[in-house]
């Protein structure tokens, strides 16, 4: 019954049905009743015009339209009306559907108005209010009111929030019997949930604030429960299926390196993580571990020690980085660290010469090369290992799941995988995105680091800034100047960047400046980068291409132009490029003076903390999970209708625990009390809106 088409609902018809399908992918009754309000408004109160001000949210008034007036021409054309209620009057304004509005709402009739007052050139007005005669006001609309998101096209088809609500009311009225339950009895009892029918009815038409909360709880729980059930099932399947190499020994390579070569004491966090990795590589299952650690937390050493364990057990290891610059840096660092240890290390990238390649490939196949470092060249073409036992992937979010999977295919038994990322991911998100990975965290920086000082400066005051920067340059430091470059405004952005380059040269004529951006050829980019790495240039003007992993310890200043255009995580990543040496480093966030509240918050978080995890949590709160780096590439795309990973961590934990319990008792969901779970999971996995897919 709930699969019935919405086209036949009163007042819908083919045209509106088509708009709903195109805009919201909404076809059936079920789609409609699972379209939840994004917020609620208390409609029990009617204000007077005298009481209202521009900082109020949506409010209701009772009054009449005095007269209409059409103003402006072309795109500025608009309809205004004066609305009065005996305590005062207020202007109403419409930019669309001018004719229909005038025909629909009569001068002199009493209406209940619903809208948001805004202050516009010192006068209050309400744009696109909803108007309704009192007798049309049906039950349920006077109490707590759900507000539904609608698009521009929907509004043009008169499918505004109120209309959606009416359609939902019609459907719920038609569904007389209770909606079939989608969770089993045990779970409903254990988690203290209300039943589905009550939840759906109250999420749309709350009978009381208490029932609304219970409805939200039930629906959030259910959403997160199925998400976790899905992920955990994949994980369980993988655990069962994928045996791994057993690395029992910690032998000479590891020990000699640890006791002779290690230039410093490991941090406690590094020690803990290495222990976790050792256990993983010794339990007979393939390791799939995500290593999170803020920039500069010393992930490279952890990677190297893990690879040495592979060597100690007679296996080869590989380390894969997202760019040639990074691969080269890793290669040099690791060679240096391994001095005197008699380990064969090689590098393979896109620009490895044919001759070298011809030498390298057979040596790799024979097992003479023990550690291979490189870019994706490692998993492309004819690269064959003798016995690859362990792979480290650095800066995970540049590699998709598909590439990870490709690596695995090289062996009959898949190598252990350690994925390293400097983009900290909040725990709730990690549990959801990387449910298939175990997570280790390095939450401690090596001692003696000076935290980067971050300062927010208005662009208008940039002149003072340049003098401080000059002082740094005079002390032999290097400077990054970063410009935003996004696809939508690429031309303008490139122009700003090249202008910035020219201006920088003028301001600092005594220094060498280089420039790098994503539109340059990769060889050209590398060459420019190399100039900066070697110290030939002192200032680098760049886009975010420098974001990942580049290590120039002498660079102690980063200026970020138009910092308001960057997200928190991205700003934090960029900032990680400085503060790598012994000197005090600075990150300057340049913005215009007028900023939105959200942007101001971002700037103040950046100046207040260097902790990547706090920043990641804040980022999740400000932007939602869809925009967080790595969400798209994580392999599990998901679309949460009601739960919010930044607020519902506790519900998520409970849902995960209960999903775990169910699967432990009944891994294949074959028991009769779990039939409903099995059925619902199948249905969700078929539903393209969920966008779930299994990692193979
Ligand atoms: P990231 O986690 O960003 O990849 P790196 O591995 O590049 O960090 O380490 C950053 C710097 O810190 C390197 O110069 C490295 O030699 C140094 N380092 C790593 N671990 C320690 C430690 N335990 N004590 C002191 N310095 C360390
Ligand atoms: Mg690194």
Tab-separated table of N, CA and C in Angstrom, residues 137-252:
chain	number	residue	atom	x	y	z
A	137	UNK	N	-7.168	26.411	8.349
A	137	UNK	CA	-6.153	25.987	9.293
A	137	UNK	C	-6.574	24.680	9.920
A	138	UNK	N	-6.030	23.580	9.465
A	138	UNK	CA	-6.575	22.345	10.025
A	138	UNK	C	-5.854	21.916	11.285
A	139	UNK	N	-6.505	21.031	11.967
A	139	UNK	CA	-5.970	20.495	13.226
A	139	UNK	C	-4.529	20.039	13.075
A	140	UNK	N	-3.781	20.222	14.078
A	140	UNK	CA	-2.393	19.767	14.009
A	140	UNK	C	-1.487	20.879	13.529
A	141	UNK	N	-2.027	21.854	12.837
A	141	UNK	CA	-1.182	22.943	12.379
A	141	UNK	C	-1.051	24.043	13.409
A	142	UNK	N	-1.815	23.927	14.455
A	142	UNK	CA	-1.715	24.972	15.469
A	142	UNK	C	-0.617	24.699	16.484
A	143	UNK	N	-0.271	23.432	16.653
A	143	UNK	CA	0.743	23.102	17.652
A	143	UNK	C	2.140	23.205	17.090
A	144	UNK	N	2.942	22.165	17.323
A	144	UNK	CA	4.303	22.169	16.803
A	144	UNK	C	4.247	21.796	15.325
A	145	UNK	N	4.849	22.623	14.521
A	145	UNK	CA	4.754	22.487	13.076
A	145	UNK	C	6.059	22.040	12.470
A	146	UNK	N	6.016	20.983	11.676
A	146	UNK	CA	7.211	20.588	10.949
A	146	UNK	C	7.430	21.505	9.758
A	147	UNK	N	8.681	21.809	9.489
A	147	UNK	CA	9.023	22.576	8.292
A	147	UNK	C	9.802	21.665	7.357
A	148	UNK	N	9.397	21.645	6.091
A	148	UNK	CA	10.013	20.734	5.129
A	148	UNK	C	10.876	21.519	4.154
A	149	UNK	N	12.053	20.983	3.858
A	149	UNK	CA	12.894	21.616	2.848
A	149	UNK	C	12.238	21.523	1.486
A	150	UNK	N	12.258	22.626	0.763
A	150	UNK	CA	11.736	22.600	-0.599
A	150	UNK	C	12.720	23.337	-1.491
A	151	UNK	N	12.699	23.011	-2.767
A	151	UNK	CA	13.628	23.664	-3.692
A	151	UNK	C	12.900	24.793	-4.411
A	152	UNK	N	13.654	25.568	-5.126
A	152	UNK	CA	13.100	26.676	-5.910
A	152	UNK	C	12.037	26.158	-6.885
A	153	UNK	N	12.373	25.069	-7.564
A	153	UNK	CA	11.436	24.523	-8.564
A	153	UNK	C	10.161	24.027	-7.906
A	154	UNK	N	10.301	23.474	-6.710
A	154	UNK	CA	9.109	23.016	-5.999
A	154	UNK	C	8.231	24.197	-5.617
A	155	UNK	N	8.870	25.246	-5.136
A	155	UNK	CA	8.086	26.422	-4.743
A	155	UNK	C	7.337	26.994	-5.941
A	156	UNK	N	8.007	26.992	-7.092
A	156	UNK	CA	7.342	27.505	-8.290
A	156	UNK	C	6.133	26.663	-8.671
A	157	UNK	N	6.162	25.391	-8.294
A	157	UNK	CA	5.021	24.518	-8.576
A	157	UNK	C	4.063	24.496	-7.380
A	158	UNK	N	4.176	25.478	-6.519
A	158	UNK	CA	3.337	25.582	-5.315
A	158	UNK	C	3.520	24.405	-4.366
A	159	UNK	N	4.671	23.796	-4.418
A	159	UNK	CA	4.948	22.706	-3.476
A	159	UNK	C	5.850	23.244	-2.375
A	160	UNK	N	5.296	24.143	-1.584
A	160	UNK	CA	6.073	24.672	-0.475
A	160	UNK	C	5.887	23.774	0.737
A	161	UNK	N	6.552	24.140	1.812
A	161	UNK	CA	6.557	23.293	2.998
A	161	UNK	C	5.142	22.881	3.427
A	162	UNK	N	4.257	23.851	3.424
A	162	UNK	CA	2.890	23.595	3.854
A	162	UNK	C	2.198	22.560	2.949
A	163	UNK	N	2.465	22.663	1.652
A	163	UNK	CA	1.832	21.736	0.717
A	163	UNK	C	2.330	20.308	0.958
A	164	UNK	N	3.621	20.189	1.215
A	164	UNK	CA	4.192	18.875	1.499
A	164	UNK	C	3.528	18.290	2.742
A	165	UNK	N	3.375	19.152	3.718
A	165	UNK	CA	2.765	18.703	4.965
A	165	UNK	C	1.347	18.185	4.718
A	166	UNK	N	0.612	18.876	3.864
A	166	UNK	CA	-0.761	18.451	3.553
A	166	UNK	C	-0.771	17.085	2.889
A	167	UNK	N	0.181	16.887	1.957
A	167	UNK	CA	0.232	15.599	1.257
A	167	UNK	C	0.527	14.480	2.253
A	168	UNK	N	1.428	14.765	3.160
A	168	UNK	CA	1.771	13.743	4.150
A	168	UNK	C	0.556	13.438	5.030
A	169	UNK	N	-0.156	14.493	5.397
A	169	UNK	CA	-1.363	14.291	6.201
A	169	UNK	C	-2.356	13.399	5.453
A	170	UNK	N	-2.492	13.655	4.157
A	170	UNK	CA	-3.434	12.866	3.361
A	170	UNK	C	-3.022	11.400	3.340
A	171	UNK	N	-1.740	11.165	3.150
A	171	UNK	CA	-1.260	9.780	3.106
A	171	UNK	C	-1.477	9.107	4.458
A	172	UNK	N	-1.105	9.787	5.517
A	172	UNK	CA	-1.226	9.163	6.843
A	172	UNK	C	-2.687	8.882	7.185
A	173	UNK	N	-3.561	9.713	6.687
A	173	UNK	CA	-4.982	9.478	6.925
A	173	UNK	C	-5.451	8.243	6.171
A	174	UNK	N	-4.897	8.066	4.981
A	174	UNK	CA	-5.266	6.916	4.152
A	174	UNK	C	-4.720	5.598	4.671
A	175	UNK	N	-3.582	5.663	5.334
A	175	UNK	CA	-3.018	4.440	5.892
A	175	UNK	C	-3.665	4.227	7.246
A	176	UNK	N	-4.712	3.411	7.246
A	176	UNK	CA	-5.472	3.260	8.477
A	176	UNK	C	-4.797	2.278	9.445
A	177	UNK	N	-4.373	1.159	8.902
A	177	UNK	CA	-3.753	0.164	9.777
A	177	UNK	C	-2.386	0.675	10.199
A	178	UNK	N	-1.850	0.206	11.333
A	178	UNK	CA	-0.527	0.700	11.697
A	178	UNK	C	0.509	0.299	10.651
A	179	UNK	N	1.474	1.162	10.414
A	179	UNK	CA	2.566	0.852	9.489
A	179	UNK	C	3.305	-0.377	9.985
A	180	UNK	N	3.671	-1.272	9.072
A	180	UNK	CA	4.371	-2.475	9.507
A	180	UNK	C	5.704	-2.134	10.176
A	181	UNK	N	5.988	-2.814	11.233
A	181	UNK	CA	7.186	-2.561	12.034
A	181	UNK	C	8.445	-2.942	11.247
A	182	UNK	N	9.514	-2.182	11.392
A	182	UNK	CA	10.756	-2.448	10.657
A	182	UNK	C	11.907	-2.895	11.565
A	183	UNK	N	11.625	-3.025	12.858
A	183	UNK	CA	12.639	-3.562	13.775
A	183	UNK	C	12.002	-4.713	14.544
A	184	UNK	N	12.806	-5.614	15.049
A	184	UNK	CA	12.192	-6.707	15.798
A	184	UNK	C	11.914	-6.304	17.247
A	185	UNK	N	11.064	-7.121	17.861
A	185	UNK	CA	10.529	-6.777	19.180
A	185	UNK	C	11.634	-6.594	20.226
A	186	UNK	N	12.615	-7.486	20.203
A	186	UNK	CA	13.683	-7.436	21.198
A	186	UNK	C	14.413	-6.089	21.154
A	187	UNK	N	14.707	-5.660	19.954
A	187	UNK	CA	15.441	-4.399	19.820
A	187	UNK	C	14.581	-3.232	20.283
A	188	UNK	N	13.338	-3.244	19.900
A	188	UNK	CA	12.433	-2.158	20.305
A	188	UNK	C	12.370	-2.073	21.822
A	189	UNK	N	12.312	-3.248	22.451
A	189	UNK	CA	12.247	-3.249	23.913
A	189	UNK	C	13.568	-2.815	24.538
A	190	UNK	N	14.631	-3.426	24.073
A	190	UNK	CA	15.935	-3.125	24.671
A	190	UNK	C	16.339	-1.662	24.530
A	191	UNK	N	16.007	-1.083	23.385
A	191	UNK	CA	16.424	0.308	23.159
A	191	UNK	C	15.333	1.302	23.586
A	192	UNK	N	14.269	0.783	24.163
A	192	UNK	CA	13.156	1.629	24.616
A	192	UNK	C	12.627	2.533	23.511
A	193	UNK	N	12.236	1.906	22.421
A	193	UNK	CA	11.763	2.690	21.282
A	193	UNK	C	10.239	2.681	21.208
A	194	UNK	N	9.663	3.734	20.653
A	194	UNK	CA	8.232	3.674	20.345
A	194	UNK	C	8.089	2.962	19.010
A	195	UNK	N	6.892	2.499	18.683
A	195	UNK	CA	6.776	1.732	17.446
A	195	UNK	C	6.791	2.639	16.220
A	196	UNK	N	6.979	2.012	15.075
A	196	UNK	CA	7.190	2.786	13.852
A	196	UNK	C	5.998	3.676	13.521
A	197	UNK	N	4.813	3.121	13.643
A	197	UNK	CA	3.625	3.884	13.275
A	197	UNK	C	3.519	5.174	14.091
A	198	UNK	N	3.713	5.025	15.384
A	198	UNK	CA	3.634	6.191	16.247
A	198	UNK	C	4.759	7.191	15.926
A	199	UNK	N	5.925	6.651	15.626
A	199	UNK	CA	7.072	7.513	15.328
A	199	UNK	C	6.837	8.322	14.056
A	200	UNK	N	6.377	7.638	13.021
A	200	UNK	CA	6.164	8.339	11.743
A	200	UNK	C	5.077	9.406	11.893
A	201	UNK	N	4.001	9.054	12.579
A	201	UNK	CA	2.912	10.039	12.723
A	201	UNK	C	3.365	11.243	13.543
A	202	UNK	N	4.158	10.993	14.565
A	202	UNK	CA	4.567	12.100	15.426
A	202	UNK	C	5.750	12.905	14.883
A	203	UNK	N	6.492	12.302	13.983
A	203	UNK	CA	7.593	13.077	13.414
A	203	UNK	C	7.019	14.170	12.504
A	204	UNK	N	5.870	13.871	11.902
A	204	UNK	CA	5.225	14.862	11.033
A	204	UNK	C	4.256	15.756	11.800
A	205	UNK	N	3.479	15.137	12.670
A	205	UNK	CA	2.464	15.892	13.413
A	205	UNK	C	2.589	15.594	14.906
A	206	UNK	N	3.570	16.218	15.546
A	206	UNK	CA	3.835	15.874	16.946
A	206	UNK	C	2.638	16.201	17.830
A	207	UNK	N	2.225	15.213	18.647
A	207	UNK	CA	1.124	15.461	19.570
A	207	UNK	C	1.630	16.209	20.796
A	208	UNK	N	2.923	16.055	21.075
A	208	UNK	CA	3.506	16.779	22.202
A	208	UNK	C	5.016	16.820	22.003
A	209	UNK	N	5.691	17.740	22.668
A	209	UNK	CA	7.157	17.780	22.553
A	209	UNK	C	7.788	16.454	22.957
A	210	UNK	N	7.203	15.801	23.941
A	210	UNK	CA	7.748	14.535	24.396
A	210	UNK	C	7.651	13.462	23.303
A	211	UNK	N	6.487	13.387	22.684
A	211	UNK	CA	6.332	12.394	21.614
A	211	UNK	C	7.215	12.723	20.418
A	212	UNK	N	7.433	13.985	20.176
A	212	UNK	CA	8.334	14.363	19.089
A	212	UNK	C	9.744	13.843	19.373
A	213	UNK	N	10.199	14.050	20.604
A	213	UNK	CA	11.535	13.560	20.962
A	213	UNK	C	11.630	12.046	20.809
A	214	UNK	N	10.581	11.363	21.262
A	214	UNK	CA	10.609	9.897	21.157
A	214	UNK	C	10.596	9.442	19.696
A	215	UNK	N	9.838	10.152	18.893
A	215	UNK	CA	9.778	9.808	17.468
A	215	UNK	C	11.145	10.022	16.820
A	216	UNK	N	11.766	11.131	17.150
A	216	UNK	CA	13.093	11.403	16.587
A	216	UNK	C	14.091	10.336	17.014
A	217	UNK	N	14.003	9.982	18.284
A	217	UNK	CA	14.926	8.987	18.820
A	217	UNK	C	14.770	7.660	18.085
A	218	UNK	N	13.531	7.242	17.947
A	218	UNK	CA	13.266	5.968	17.294
A	218	UNK	C	13.784	5.969	15.849
A	219	UNK	N	13.515	7.046	15.120
A	219	UNK	CA	13.877	7.058	13.705
A	219	UNK	C	15.385	7.220	13.512
A	220	UNK	N	16.010	7.989	14.382
A	220	UNK	CA	17.466	8.103	14.315
A	220	UNK	C	18.121	6.765	14.630
A	221	UNK	N	17.620	6.144	15.683
A	221	UNK	CA	18.174	4.854	16.065
A	221	UNK	C	18.088	3.888	14.891
A	222	UNK	N	16.921	3.819	14.302
A	222	UNK	CA	16.711	2.864	13.223
A	222	UNK	C	17.667	3.119	12.057
A	223	UNK	N	17.805	4.384	11.716
A	223	UNK	CA	18.675	4.730	10.598
A	223	UNK	C	20.124	4.300	10.871
A	224	UNK	N	20.595	4.624	12.069
A	224	UNK	CA	21.980	4.302	12.420
A	224	UNK	C	22.159	2.806	12.619
A	225	UNK	N	21.138	2.163	13.127
A	225	UNK	CA	21.209	0.728	13.344
A	225	UNK	C	21.422	-0.004	12.016
A	226	UNK	N	20.637	0.349	11.007
A	226	UNK	CA	20.784	-0.352	9.730
A	226	UNK	C	22.115	-0.013	9.054
A	227	UNK	N	22.541	1.214	9.216
A	227	UNK	CA	23.848	1.595	8.675
A	227	UNK	C	24.944	0.724	9.297
A	228	UNK	N	24.897	0.575	10.603
A	228	UNK	CA	25.904	-0.217	11.301
A	228	UNK	C	25.762	-1.703	10.978
A	229	UNK	N	24.528	-2.156	10.892
A	229	UNK	CA	24.306	-3.568	10.574
A	229	UNK	C	24.947	-3.895	9.229
A	230	UNK	N	24.777	-2.998	8.292
A	230	UNK	CA	25.343	-3.186	6.969
A	230	UNK	C	26.867	-3.239	7.009
A	231	UNK	N	27.451	-2.248	7.671
A	231	UNK	CA	28.909	-2.166	7.719
A	231	UNK	C	29.501	-3.356	8.461
A	232	UNK	N	28.894	-3.689	9.599
A	232	UNK	CA	29.443	-4.777	10.403
A	232	UNK	C	29.320	-6.117	9.690
A	233	UNK	N	28.274	-6.241	8.897
A	233	UNK	CA	28.130	-7.486	8.166
A	233	UNK	C	29.263	-7.645	7.160
A	234	UNK	N	29.594	-6.549	6.491
A	234	UNK	CA	30.711	-6.589	5.537
A	234	UNK	C	32.004	-6.925	6.274
A	235	UNK	N	32.199	-6.283	7.420
A	235	UNK	CA	33.420	-6.509	8.192
A	235	UNK	C	33.541	-7.952	8.619
A	236	UNK	N	32.434	-8.485	9.120
A	236	UNK	CA	32.435	-9.878	9.578
A	236	UNK	C	32.769	-10.820	8.440
A	237	UNK	N	32.174	-10.525	7.302
A	237	UNK	CA	32.383	-11.345	6.129
A	237	UNK	C	33.865	-11.341	5.765
A	238	UNK	N	34.445	-10.152	5.795
A	238	UNK	CA	35.841	-10.031	5.431
A	238	UNK	C	36.737	-10.762	6.429
A	239	UNK	N	36.429	-10.593	7.704
A	239	UNK	CA	37.232	-11.264	8.723
A	239	UNK	C	37.256	-12.764	8.507
A	240	UNK	N	36.066	-13.285	8.162
A	240	UNK	CA	35.971	-14.726	7.999
A	240	UNK	C	36.720	-15.187	6.776
A	241	UNK	N	36.562	-14.390	5.713
A	241	UNK	CA	37.056	-14.826	4.440
A	241	UNK	C	38.565	-14.623	4.315
A	242	UNK	N	39.046	-13.480	4.811
A	242	UNK	CA	40.391	-13.080	4.482
A	242	UNK	C	41.409	-13.466	5.539
A	243	UNK	N	42.058	-14.549	5.300
A	243	UNK	CA	43.184	-14.894	6.146
A	243	UNK	C	44.322	-13.952	5.813
A	244	UNK	N	45.244	-13.804	6.737
A	244	UNK	CA	46.377	-12.916	6.469
A	244	UNK	C	47.670	-13.621	6.806
A	245	UNK	N	48.755	-13.041	6.331
A	245	UNK	CA	50.063	-13.573	6.696
A	245	UNK	C	50.261	-13.433	8.197
A	246	UNK	N	50.941	-14.405	8.766
A	246	UNK	CA	51.235	-14.305	10.195
A	246	UNK	C	52.686	-13.860	10.360
A	247	UNK	N	52.859	-12.670	10.909
A	247	UNK	CA	54.209	-12.164	11.151
A	247	UNK	C	54.540	-12.374	12.622
A	248	UNK	N	55.140	-13.518	12.894
A	248	UNK	CA	55.386	-13.843	14.287
A	248	UNK	C	56.609	-13.163	14.856
A	249	UNK	N	57.599	-13.062	13.987
A	249	UNK	CA	58.895	-12.628	14.495
A	249	UNK	C	59.024	-11.117	14.540
A	250	UNK	N	59.649	-10.639	15.593
A	250	UNK	CA	60.209	-9.302	15.543
A	250	UNK	C	61.694	-9.563	15.600
A	251	UNK	N	62.355	-9.292	14.471
A	251	UNK	CA	63.726	-9.788	14.366
A	251	UNK	C	64.757	-8.700	14.253
A	252	UNK	N	65.792	-9.033	13.497
A	252	UNK	CA	66.982	-8.208	13.480
A	252	UNK	C	66.752	-6.824	12.881
